[in-house]
């Protein structure tokens, strides 16, 4: 009889522990999903503003000219980074290189380096990974002597 009670108690304890683990994993997943949604929302809003600028006949190159940024680097070569690279083709603003955490797997029209590699001097580094700007700026500011700006700030400043 004691064995039966102990077995039942062990089963209940195991079930409770399992339920707790499942709840923890579900909460962790929901937190991750929420962060991804917020990141994508910020990118969508920025790209929408950028499109409005294009429809008004304005270009991001104006920002670089106003600030006398002739040679730049782009941090992040996902969608926004690729579009910035495309927009600056054939302009007076030269993209010397790109920085990406997946530099060893990236193929682009410019050299792609990791943030840990030696960075050639540029007038400014534009961060297209806008949701992680603060962390990226902090990391880059320790290694470079130029301004590090967010693409989001550029788009909304114009």
mmCIF file of N, CA and C in Angstrom, residues 9-150:
data_model
loop_
_atom_site.group_PDB
_atom_site.id
_atom_site.type_symbol
_atom_site.label_atom_id
_atom_site.label_comp_id
_atom_site.label_asym_id
_atom_site.label_seq_id
_atom_site.Cartn_x
_atom_site.Cartn_y
_atom_site.Cartn_z
ATOM 1 N N UNK A 9 2.323 9.558 -5.701
ATOM 2 C CA UNK A 9 2.925 10.862 -5.397
ATOM 3 C C UNK A 9 4.041 11.191 -6.393
ATOM 4 N N UNK A 10 4.833 10.179 -6.743
ATOM 5 C CA UNK A 10 5.911 10.388 -7.710
ATOM 6 C C UNK A 10 5.333 10.739 -9.080
ATOM 7 N N UNK A 11 4.256 10.077 -9.452
ATOM 8 C CA UNK A 11 3.613 10.358 -10.732
ATOM 9 C C UNK A 11 3.067 11.785 -10.756
ATOM 10 N N UNK A 12 2.443 12.208 -9.659
ATOM 11 C CA UNK A 12 1.911 13.572 -9.571
ATOM 12 C C UNK A 12 3.039 14.602 -9.627
ATOM 13 N N UNK A 13 4.132 14.324 -8.931
ATOM 14 C CA UNK A 13 5.278 15.240 -8.938
ATOM 15 C C UNK A 13 5.869 15.320 -10.340
ATOM 16 N N UNK A 14 5.976 14.189 -11.023
ATOM 17 C CA UNK A 14 6.500 14.174 -12.395
ATOM 18 C C UNK A 14 5.595 14.941 -13.341
ATOM 19 N N UNK A 15 4.288 14.759 -13.184
ATOM 20 C CA UNK A 15 3.333 15.469 -14.035
ATOM 21 C C UNK A 15 3.410 16.971 -13.789
ATOM 22 N N UNK A 16 3.535 17.364 -12.535
ATOM 23 C CA UNK A 16 3.631 18.787 -12.205
ATOM 24 C C UNK A 16 4.919 19.388 -12.783
ATOM 25 N N UNK A 17 6.014 18.659 -12.643
ATOM 26 C CA UNK A 17 7.283 19.140 -13.191
ATOM 27 C C UNK A 17 7.201 19.245 -14.711
ATOM 28 N N UNK A 18 6.609 18.273 -15.355
ATOM 29 C CA UNK A 18 6.450 18.303 -16.808
ATOM 30 C C UNK A 18 5.580 19.464 -17.249
ATOM 31 N N UNK A 19 4.476 19.697 -16.537
ATOM 32 C CA UNK A 19 3.584 20.807 -16.877
ATOM 33 C C UNK A 19 4.306 22.139 -16.709
ATOM 34 N N UNK A 20 5.110 22.242 -15.663
ATOM 35 C CA UNK A 20 5.876 23.466 -15.434
ATOM 36 C C UNK A 20 6.884 23.701 -16.547
ATOM 37 N N UNK A 21 7.554 22.636 -16.985
ATOM 38 C CA UNK A 21 8.539 22.754 -18.059
ATOM 39 C C UNK A 21 7.873 23.171 -19.365
ATOM 40 N N UNK A 22 6.709 22.589 -19.651
ATOM 41 C CA UNK A 22 5.974 22.937 -20.865
ATOM 42 C C UNK A 22 5.533 24.400 -20.815
ATOM 43 N N UNK A 23 5.033 24.835 -19.671
ATOM 44 C CA UNK A 23 4.597 26.227 -19.522
ATOM 45 C C UNK A 23 5.768 27.182 -19.691
ATOM 46 N N UNK A 24 6.911 26.816 -19.140
ATOM 47 C CA UNK A 24 8.111 27.653 -19.266
ATOM 48 C C UNK A 24 8.526 27.777 -20.731
ATOM 49 N N UNK A 25 8.556 26.656 -21.442
ATOM 50 C CA UNK A 25 8.938 26.677 -22.853
ATOM 51 C C UNK A 25 7.939 27.481 -23.689
ATOM 52 N N UNK A 26 6.652 27.358 -23.353
ATOM 53 C CA UNK A 26 5.630 28.108 -24.087
ATOM 54 C C UNK A 26 5.809 29.611 -23.862
ATOM 55 N N UNK A 27 6.060 30.010 -22.630
ATOM 56 C CA UNK A 27 6.269 31.426 -22.327
ATOM 57 C C UNK A 27 7.526 31.943 -23.019
ATOM 58 N N UNK A 28 8.561 31.141 -23.039
ATOM 59 C CA UNK A 28 9.812 31.521 -23.701
ATOM 60 C C UNK A 28 9.580 31.710 -25.196
ATOM 61 N N UNK A 29 8.828 30.809 -25.805
ATOM 62 C CA UNK A 29 8.526 30.896 -27.234
ATOM 63 C C UNK A 29 7.667 32.131 -27.534
ATOM 64 N N UNK A 30 6.694 32.416 -26.671
ATOM 65 C CA UNK A 30 5.847 33.585 -26.882
ATOM 66 C C UNK A 30 6.666 34.872 -26.787
ATOM 67 N N UNK A 31 7.622 34.915 -25.866
ATOM 68 C CA UNK A 31 8.483 36.078 -25.729
ATOM 69 C C UNK A 31 9.316 36.263 -26.995
ATOM 70 N N UNK A 32 9.876 35.177 -27.507
ATOM 71 C CA UNK A 32 10.663 35.227 -28.744
ATOM 72 C C UNK A 32 9.798 35.697 -29.912
ATOM 73 N N UNK A 33 8.600 35.127 -30.045
ATOM 74 C CA UNK A 33 7.693 35.499 -31.134
ATOM 75 C C UNK A 33 7.335 36.985 -31.055
ATOM 76 N N UNK A 34 7.102 37.492 -29.849
ATOM 77 C CA UNK A 34 6.761 38.899 -29.663
ATOM 78 C C UNK A 34 7.920 39.792 -30.115
ATOM 79 N N UNK A 35 9.143 39.418 -29.773
ATOM 80 C CA UNK A 35 10.313 40.201 -30.185
ATOM 81 C C UNK A 35 10.454 40.218 -31.702
ATOM 82 N N UNK A 36 10.214 39.079 -32.342
ATOM 83 C CA UNK A 36 10.299 39.015 -33.803
ATOM 84 C C UNK A 36 9.215 39.893 -34.437
ATOM 85 N N UNK A 37 8.024 39.862 -33.890
ATOM 86 C CA UNK A 37 6.929 40.688 -34.409
ATOM 87 C C UNK A 37 7.279 42.165 -34.288
ATOM 88 N N UNK A 38 7.799 42.585 -33.145
ATOM 89 C CA UNK A 38 8.165 43.987 -32.936
ATOM 90 C C UNK A 38 9.299 44.401 -33.888
ATOM 91 N N UNK A 39 10.268 43.510 -34.081
ATOM 92 C CA UNK A 39 11.383 43.798 -34.996
ATOM 93 C C UNK A 39 10.860 43.981 -36.420
ATOM 94 N N UNK A 40 10.023 43.073 -36.866
ATOM 95 C CA UNK A 40 9.474 43.149 -38.225
ATOM 96 C C UNK A 40 8.575 44.371 -38.401
ATOM 97 N N UNK A 41 7.847 44.734 -37.365
ATOM 98 C CA UNK A 41 7.001 45.917 -37.427
ATOM 99 C C UNK A 41 7.852 47.183 -37.604
ATOM 100 N N UNK A 42 8.949 47.265 -36.868
ATOM 101 C CA UNK A 42 9.838 48.431 -36.978
ATOM 102 C C UNK A 42 10.442 48.514 -38.381
ATOM 103 N N UNK A 43 10.859 47.376 -38.922
ATOM 104 C CA UNK A 43 11.431 47.354 -40.268
ATOM 105 C C UNK A 43 10.380 47.755 -41.300
ATOM 106 N N UNK A 44 9.174 47.210 -41.165
ATOM 107 C CA UNK A 44 8.098 47.537 -42.106
ATOM 108 C C UNK A 44 7.789 49.030 -42.083
ATOM 109 N N UNK A 45 7.700 49.616 -40.903
ATOM 110 C CA UNK A 45 7.416 51.053 -40.806
ATOM 111 C C UNK A 45 8.538 51.877 -41.435
ATOM 112 N N UNK A 46 9.785 51.479 -41.195
ATOM 113 C CA UNK A 46 10.903 52.203 -41.769
ATOM 114 C C UNK A 46 10.887 52.098 -43.293
ATOM 115 N N UNK A 47 10.668 50.881 -43.816
ATOM 116 C CA UNK A 47 10.631 50.696 -45.265
ATOM 117 C C UNK A 47 9.471 51.463 -45.889
ATOM 118 N N UNK A 48 8.356 51.566 -45.181
ATOM 119 C CA UNK A 48 7.224 52.343 -45.668
ATOM 120 C C UNK A 48 7.597 53.820 -45.771
ATOM 121 N N UNK A 49 8.279 54.335 -44.757
ATOM 122 C CA UNK A 49 8.718 55.730 -44.791
ATOM 123 C C UNK A 49 9.709 55.958 -45.919
ATOM 124 N N UNK A 50 10.596 55.007 -46.123
ATOM 125 C CA UNK A 50 11.595 55.087 -47.192
ATOM 126 C C UNK A 50 10.883 55.127 -48.545
ATOM 127 N N UNK A 51 9.859 54.294 -48.707
ATOM 128 C CA UNK A 51 9.088 54.284 -49.951
ATOM 129 C C UNK A 51 8.393 55.630 -50.168
ATOM 130 N N UNK A 52 7.870 56.218 -49.102
ATOM 131 C CA UNK A 52 7.257 57.543 -49.225
ATOM 132 C C UNK A 52 8.268 58.563 -49.742
ATOM 133 N N UNK A 53 9.485 58.496 -49.199
ATOM 134 C CA UNK A 53 10.539 59.406 -49.661
ATOM 135 C C UNK A 53 10.797 59.206 -51.150
ATOM 136 N N UNK A 54 10.889 57.950 -51.571
ATOM 137 C CA UNK A 54 11.137 57.644 -52.987
ATOM 138 C C UNK A 54 10.003 58.188 -53.855
ATOM 139 N N UNK A 55 8.776 58.041 -53.388
ATOM 140 C CA UNK A 55 7.629 58.524 -54.154
ATOM 141 C C UNK A 55 7.620 60.048 -54.261
ATOM 142 N N UNK A 56 8.243 60.705 -53.299
ATOM 143 C CA UNK A 56 8.365 62.164 -53.332
ATOM 144 C C UNK A 56 9.588 62.592 -54.137
ATOM 145 N N UNK A 57 10.316 61.630 -54.687
ATOM 146 C CA UNK A 57 11.491 61.935 -55.489
ATOM 147 C C UNK A 57 12.738 62.219 -54.666
ATOM 148 N N UNK A 58 12.720 61.818 -53.394
ATOM 149 C CA UNK A 58 13.858 62.073 -52.517
ATOM 150 C C UNK A 58 14.683 60.801 -52.347
ATOM 151 N N UNK A 59 15.973 60.990 -52.109
ATOM 152 C CA UNK A 59 16.896 59.868 -51.980
ATOM 153 C C UNK A 59 17.645 59.969 -50.657
ATOM 154 N N UNK A 60 18.078 58.835 -50.151
ATOM 155 C CA UNK A 60 18.873 58.835 -48.924
ATOM 156 C C UNK A 60 20.235 59.468 -49.154
ATOM 157 N N UNK A 61 20.662 59.549 -50.396
ATOM 158 C CA UNK A 61 21.945 60.175 -50.673
ATOM 159 C C UNK A 61 21.984 61.615 -50.163
ATOM 160 N N UNK A 62 20.832 62.272 -50.129
ATOM 161 C CA UNK A 62 20.762 63.637 -49.619
ATOM 162 C C UNK A 62 21.289 63.746 -48.194
ATOM 163 N N UNK A 63 20.970 62.765 -47.377
ATOM 164 C CA UNK A 63 21.454 62.752 -45.995
ATOM 165 C C UNK A 63 22.973 62.682 -45.961
ATOM 166 N N UNK A 64 23.540 61.820 -46.780
ATOM 167 C CA UNK A 64 24.992 61.647 -46.792
ATOM 168 C C UNK A 64 25.688 62.905 -47.319
ATOM 169 N N UNK A 65 25.111 63.536 -48.344
ATOM 170 C CA UNK A 65 25.681 64.774 -48.868
ATOM 171 C C UNK A 65 25.639 65.883 -47.814
ATOM 172 N N UNK A 66 24.476 66.039 -47.156
ATOM 173 C CA UNK A 66 24.312 67.079 -46.129
ATOM 174 C C UNK A 66 25.340 66.936 -45.010
ATOM 175 N N UNK A 67 25.697 65.718 -44.683
ATOM 176 C CA UNK A 67 26.621 65.461 -43.581
ATOM 177 C C UNK A 67 28.058 65.223 -44.040
ATOM 178 N N UNK A 68 28.297 65.436 -45.343
ATOM 179 C CA UNK A 68 29.622 65.259 -45.927
ATOM 180 C C UNK A 68 30.178 63.848 -45.705
ATOM 181 N N UNK A 69 29.299 62.849 -45.813
ATOM 182 C CA UNK A 69 29.705 61.441 -45.709
ATOM 183 C C UNK A 69 29.883 60.914 -47.127
ATOM 184 N N UNK A 70 31.125 60.765 -47.546
ATOM 185 C CA UNK A 70 31.402 60.317 -48.906
ATOM 186 C C UNK A 70 31.701 58.828 -48.985
ATOM 187 N N UNK A 71 32.312 58.295 -47.942
ATOM 188 C CA UNK A 71 32.664 56.869 -47.905
ATOM 189 C C UNK A 71 31.989 56.263 -46.685
ATOM 190 N N UNK A 72 31.149 55.244 -46.945
ATOM 191 C CA UNK A 72 30.383 54.661 -45.849
ATOM 192 C C UNK A 72 30.557 53.147 -45.816
ATOM 193 N N UNK A 73 30.169 52.594 -44.688
ATOM 194 C CA UNK A 73 30.048 51.145 -44.535
ATOM 195 C C UNK A 73 28.612 50.869 -44.100
ATOM 196 N N UNK A 74 28.107 49.735 -44.513
ATOM 197 C CA UNK A 74 26.750 49.318 -44.143
ATOM 198 C C UNK A 74 26.860 48.143 -43.197
ATOM 199 N N UNK A 75 26.233 48.264 -42.020
ATOM 200 C CA UNK A 75 26.195 47.143 -41.079
ATOM 201 C C UNK A 75 24.852 46.437 -41.269
ATOM 202 N N UNK A 76 24.912 45.192 -41.715
ATOM 203 C CA UNK A 76 23.705 44.396 -41.914
ATOM 204 C C UNK A 76 23.323 44.351 -43.384
ATOM 205 N N UNK A 77 23.450 43.167 -43.987
ATOM 206 C CA UNK A 77 23.122 43.040 -45.411
ATOM 207 C C UNK A 77 21.887 42.192 -45.638
ATOM 208 N N UNK A 78 20.912 42.365 -44.788
ATOM 209 C CA UNK A 78 19.639 41.716 -45.049
ATOM 210 C C UNK A 78 18.867 42.628 -46.010
ATOM 211 N N UNK A 79 17.557 42.589 -45.976
ATOM 212 C CA UNK A 79 16.752 43.325 -46.950
ATOM 213 C C UNK A 79 17.075 44.817 -46.987
ATOM 214 N N UNK A 80 17.059 45.470 -45.844
ATOM 215 C CA UNK A 80 17.290 46.917 -45.812
ATOM 216 C C UNK A 80 18.715 47.244 -46.258
ATOM 217 N N UNK A 81 19.681 46.452 -45.846
ATOM 218 C CA UNK A 81 21.064 46.681 -46.252
ATOM 219 C C UNK A 81 21.258 46.541 -47.747
ATOM 220 N N UNK A 82 20.619 45.536 -48.325
ATOM 221 C CA UNK A 82 20.706 45.352 -49.779
ATOM 222 C C UNK A 82 20.063 46.523 -50.514
ATOM 223 N N UNK A 83 18.920 46.994 -50.008
ATOM 224 C CA UNK A 83 18.255 48.125 -50.660
ATOM 225 C C UNK A 83 19.090 49.388 -50.562
ATOM 226 N N UNK A 84 19.747 49.606 -49.422
ATOM 227 C CA UNK A 84 20.607 50.783 -49.276
ATOM 228 C C UNK A 84 21.783 50.696 -50.241
ATOM 229 N N UNK A 85 22.383 49.541 -50.338
ATOM 230 C CA UNK A 85 23.488 49.334 -51.272
ATOM 231 C C UNK A 85 23.024 49.641 -52.705
ATOM 232 N N UNK A 86 21.848 49.133 -53.065
ATOM 233 C CA UNK A 86 21.295 49.395 -54.405
ATOM 234 C C UNK A 86 21.029 50.887 -54.615
ATOM 235 N N UNK A 87 20.459 51.535 -53.598
ATOM 236 C CA UNK A 87 20.105 52.954 -53.747
ATOM 237 C C UNK A 87 21.336 53.827 -53.952
ATOM 238 N N UNK A 88 22.442 53.450 -53.369
ATOM 239 C CA UNK A 88 23.640 54.285 -53.449
ATOM 240 C C UNK A 88 24.534 53.967 -54.653
ATOM 241 N N UNK A 89 24.168 52.944 -55.418
ATOM 242 C CA UNK A 89 24.929 52.631 -56.639
ATOM 243 C C UNK A 89 24.884 53.821 -57.585
ATOM 244 N N UNK A 90 26.036 54.150 -58.150
ATOM 245 C CA UNK A 90 26.087 55.224 -59.133
ATOM 246 C C UNK A 90 25.943 56.614 -58.546
ATOM 247 N N UNK A 91 26.056 56.749 -57.228
ATOM 248 C CA UNK A 91 25.974 58.070 -56.608
ATOM 249 C C UNK A 91 27.369 58.481 -56.138
ATOM 250 N N UNK A 92 27.459 59.665 -55.597
ATOM 251 C CA UNK A 92 28.732 60.156 -55.063
ATOM 252 C C UNK A 92 29.066 59.510 -53.718
ATOM 253 N N UNK A 93 28.109 58.855 -53.100
ATOM 254 C CA UNK A 93 28.337 58.185 -51.821
ATOM 255 C C UNK A 93 28.823 56.775 -52.118
ATOM 256 N N UNK A 94 30.039 56.483 -51.704
ATOM 257 C CA UNK A 94 30.662 55.192 -52.003
ATOM 258 C C UNK A 94 30.555 54.259 -50.792
ATOM 259 N N UNK A 95 30.013 53.081 -51.033
ATOM 260 C CA UNK A 95 29.974 52.051 -49.999
ATOM 261 C C UNK A 95 31.269 51.258 -50.113
ATOM 262 N N UNK A 96 32.154 51.429 -49.130
ATOM 263 C CA UNK A 96 33.459 50.757 -49.193
ATOM 264 C C UNK A 96 33.351 49.276 -48.852
ATOM 265 N N UNK A 97 32.502 48.959 -47.874
ATOM 266 C CA UNK A 97 32.337 47.567 -47.462
ATOM 267 C C UNK A 97 31.075 47.439 -46.616
ATOM 268 N N UNK A 98 30.728 46.203 -46.345
ATOM 269 C CA UNK A 98 29.593 45.907 -45.473
ATOM 270 C C UNK A 98 30.108 45.096 -44.286
ATOM 271 N N UNK A 99 29.386 45.184 -43.203
ATOM 272 C CA UNK A 99 29.700 44.421 -41.991
ATOM 273 C C UNK A 99 28.489 43.551 -41.702
ATOM 274 N N UNK A 100 28.733 42.271 -41.460
ATOM 275 C CA UNK A 100 27.624 41.367 -41.160
ATOM 276 C C UNK A 100 28.136 40.229 -40.292
ATOM 277 N N UNK A 101 27.310 39.796 -39.351
ATOM 278 C CA UNK A 101 27.728 38.697 -38.479
ATOM 279 C C UNK A 101 27.866 37.387 -39.239
ATOM 280 N N UNK A 102 27.292 37.316 -40.430
ATOM 281 C CA UNK A 102 27.415 36.137 -41.290
ATOM 282 C C UNK A 102 28.341 36.423 -42.475
ATOM 283 N N UNK A 103 29.370 37.219 -42.245
ATOM 284 C CA UNK A 103 30.256 37.663 -43.322
ATOM 285 C C UNK A 103 30.839 36.508 -44.118
ATOM 286 N N UNK A 104 31.144 35.413 -43.447
ATOM 287 C CA UNK A 104 31.757 34.277 -44.146
ATOM 288 C C UNK A 104 30.792 33.573 -45.084
ATOM 289 N N UNK A 105 29.492 33.867 -44.987
ATOM 290 C CA UNK A 105 28.492 33.233 -45.856
ATOM 291 C C UNK A 105 27.798 34.223 -46.777
ATOM 292 N N UNK A 106 28.284 35.465 -46.817
ATOM 293 C CA UNK A 106 27.622 36.509 -47.592
ATOM 294 C C UNK A 106 28.335 36.733 -48.925
ATOM 295 N N UNK A 107 27.545 37.022 -49.933
ATOM 296 C CA UNK A 107 28.068 37.403 -51.236
ATOM 297 C C UNK A 107 27.404 38.723 -51.608
ATOM 298 N N UNK A 108 28.212 39.713 -51.888
ATOM 299 C CA UNK A 108 27.674 41.029 -52.222
ATOM 300 C C UNK A 108 28.602 41.717 -53.204
ATOM 301 N N UNK A 109 28.164 42.848 -53.699
ATOM 302 C CA UNK A 109 28.957 43.626 -54.650
ATOM 303 C C UNK A 109 30.109 44.349 -53.970
ATOM 304 N N UNK A 110 30.087 44.367 -52.651
ATOM 305 C CA UNK A 110 31.173 44.969 -51.876
ATOM 306 C C UNK A 110 31.741 43.911 -50.948
ATOM 307 N N UNK A 111 32.917 44.184 -50.428
ATOM 308 C CA UNK A 111 33.532 43.263 -49.472
ATOM 309 C C UNK A 111 32.669 43.217 -48.206
ATOM 310 N N UNK A 112 32.508 42.031 -47.649
ATOM 311 C CA UNK A 112 31.739 41.861 -46.421
ATOM 312 C C UNK A 112 32.685 41.329 -45.352
ATOM 313 N N UNK A 113 32.732 42.041 -44.218
ATOM 314 C CA UNK A 113 33.609 41.657 -43.119
ATOM 315 C C UNK A 113 32.786 41.498 -41.853
ATOM 316 N N UNK A 114 33.366 40.825 -40.871
ATOM 317 C CA UNK A 114 32.713 40.733 -39.567
ATOM 318 C C UNK A 114 33.108 41.951 -38.747
ATOM 319 N N UNK A 115 32.362 42.243 -37.701
ATOM 320 C CA UNK A 115 32.651 43.399 -36.848
ATOM 321 C C UNK A 115 33.983 43.234 -36.124
ATOM 322 N N UNK A 116 34.446 42.007 -35.999
ATOM 323 C CA UNK A 116 35.702 41.747 -35.301
ATOM 324 C C UNK A 116 36.924 41.962 -36.190
ATOM 325 N N UNK A 117 36.719 41.984 -37.490
ATOM 326 C CA UNK A 117 37.834 42.165 -38.413
ATOM 327 C C UNK A 117 38.265 43.628 -38.428
ATOM 328 N N UNK A 118 39.467 43.854 -38.921
ATOM 329 C CA UNK A 118 39.967 45.224 -39.038
ATOM 330 C C UNK A 118 39.047 46.001 -39.975
ATOM 331 N N UNK A 119 38.596 47.138 -39.528
ATOM 332 C CA UNK A 119 37.663 47.927 -40.315
ATOM 333 C C UNK A 119 38.392 49.113 -40.947
ATOM 334 N N UNK A 120 38.296 49.215 -42.267
ATOM 335 C CA UNK A 120 38.908 50.334 -42.977
ATOM 336 C C UNK A 120 38.191 51.624 -42.584
ATOM 337 N N UNK A 121 38.905 52.731 -42.544
ATOM 338 C CA UNK A 121 38.281 54.007 -42.166
ATOM 339 C C UNK A 121 37.200 54.432 -43.167
ATOM 340 N N UNK A 122 36.082 54.859 -42.635
ATOM 341 C CA UNK A 122 34.982 55.404 -43.430
ATOM 342 C C UNK A 122 34.476 56.654 -42.716
ATOM 343 N N UNK A 123 33.613 57.406 -43.397
ATOM 344 C CA UNK A 123 33.053 58.616 -42.798
ATOM 345 C C UNK A 123 31.920 58.299 -41.825
ATOM 346 N N UNK A 124 31.218 57.198 -42.065
ATOM 347 C CA UNK A 124 30.094 56.811 -41.213
ATOM 348 C C UNK A 124 29.790 55.336 -41.440
ATOM 349 N N UNK A 125 29.250 54.698 -40.418
ATOM 350 C CA UNK A 125 28.730 53.335 -40.550
ATOM 351 C C UNK A 125 27.228 53.414 -40.342
ATOM 352 N N UNK A 126 26.478 52.892 -41.310
ATOM 353 C CA UNK A 126 25.012 52.900 -41.252
ATOM 354 C C UNK A 126 24.544 51.517 -40.833
ATOM 355 N N UNK A 127 23.828 51.463 -39.726
ATOM 356 C CA UNK A 127 23.321 50.199 -39.194
ATOM 357 C C UNK A 127 21.905 49.982 -39.706
ATOM 358 N N UNK A 128 21.731 48.896 -40.469
ATOM 359 C CA UNK A 128 20.403 48.579 -41.016
ATOM 360 C C UNK A 128 19.644 47.602 -40.119
ATOM 361 N N UNK A 129 20.338 46.984 -39.181
ATOM 362 C CA UNK A 129 19.700 46.089 -38.208
ATOM 363 C C UNK A 129 19.145 46.973 -37.088
ATOM 364 N N UNK A 130 18.073 47.692 -37.396
ATOM 365 C CA UNK A 130 17.599 48.781 -36.541
ATOM 366 C C UNK A 130 17.151 48.339 -35.160
ATOM 367 N N UNK A 131 16.659 47.139 -35.021
ATOM 368 C CA UNK A 131 16.192 46.660 -33.712
ATOM 369 C C UNK A 131 17.339 46.392 -32.746
ATOM 370 N N UNK A 132 18.526 46.264 -33.271
ATOM 371 C CA UNK A 132 19.695 45.967 -32.438
ATOM 372 C C UNK A 132 20.700 47.119 -32.470
ATOM 373 N N UNK A 133 20.229 48.296 -32.866
ATOM 374 C CA UNK A 133 21.132 49.427 -33.064
ATOM 375 C C UNK A 133 21.961 49.746 -31.823
ATOM 376 N N UNK A 134 21.344 49.830 -30.670
ATOM 377 C CA UNK A 134 22.078 50.234 -29.462
ATOM 378 C C UNK A 134 23.246 49.306 -29.164
ATOM 379 N N UNK A 135 23.013 48.002 -29.252
ATOM 380 C CA UNK A 135 24.090 47.039 -28.980
ATOM 381 C C UNK A 135 25.189 47.124 -30.043
ATOM 382 N N UNK A 136 24.772 47.263 -31.302
ATOM 383 C CA UNK A 136 25.736 47.334 -32.398
ATOM 384 C C UNK A 136 26.560 48.613 -32.295
ATOM 385 N N UNK A 137 25.900 49.726 -32.015
ATOM 386 C CA UNK A 137 26.611 50.997 -31.891
ATOM 387 C C UNK A 137 27.641 50.922 -30.758
ATOM 388 N N UNK A 138 27.254 50.356 -29.650
ATOM 389 C CA UNK A 138 28.176 50.236 -28.517
ATOM 390 C C UNK A 138 29.405 49.404 -28.904
ATOM 391 N N UNK A 139 29.158 48.285 -29.575
ATOM 392 C CA UNK A 139 30.251 47.399 -29.977
ATOM 393 C C UNK A 139 31.166 48.078 -30.998
ATOM 394 N N UNK A 140 30.582 48.736 -32.000
ATOM 395 C CA UNK A 140 31.385 49.365 -33.043
ATOM 396 C C UNK A 140 32.126 50.600 -32.536
ATOM 397 N N UNK A 141 31.500 51.355 -31.659
ATOM 398 C CA UNK A 141 32.103 52.590 -31.158
ATOM 399 C C UNK A 141 33.416 52.337 -30.435
ATOM 400 N N UNK A 142 33.587 51.134 -29.929
ATOM 401 C CA UNK A 142 34.846 50.772 -29.272
ATOM 402 C C UNK A 142 35.960 50.558 -30.296
ATOM 403 N N UNK A 143 35.593 50.332 -31.558
ATOM 404 C CA UNK A 143 36.574 49.956 -32.575
ATOM 405 C C UNK A 143 36.803 51.007 -33.658
ATOM 406 N N UNK A 144 35.872 51.943 -33.801
ATOM 407 C CA UNK A 144 35.983 52.905 -34.901
ATOM 408 C C UNK A 144 35.935 54.342 -34.390
ATOM 409 N N UNK A 145 36.432 55.269 -35.212
ATOM 410 C CA UNK A 145 36.443 56.686 -34.843
ATOM 411 C C UNK A 145 35.409 57.501 -35.610
ATOM 412 N N UNK A 146 34.511 56.833 -36.305
ATOM 413 C CA UNK A 146 33.512 57.552 -37.089
ATOM 414 C C UNK A 146 32.132 57.395 -36.437
ATOM 415 N N UNK A 147 31.184 58.231 -36.845
ATOM 416 C CA UNK A 147 29.825 58.079 -36.329
ATOM 417 C C UNK A 147 29.211 56.742 -36.758
ATOM 418 N N UNK A 148 28.356 56.207 -35.911
ATOM 419 C CA UNK A 148 27.579 55.004 -36.213
ATOM 420 C C UNK A 148 26.119 55.445 -36.111
ATOM 421 N N UNK A 149 25.404 55.389 -37.239
ATOM 422 C CA UNK A 149 24.030 55.883 -37.282
ATOM 423 C C UNK A 149 23.069 54.777 -37.704
ATOM 424 N N UNK A 150 21.841 54.936 -37.308
ATOM 425 C CA UNK A 150 20.795 53.975 -37.661
ATOM 426 C C UNK A 150 20.133 54.386 -38.970
#
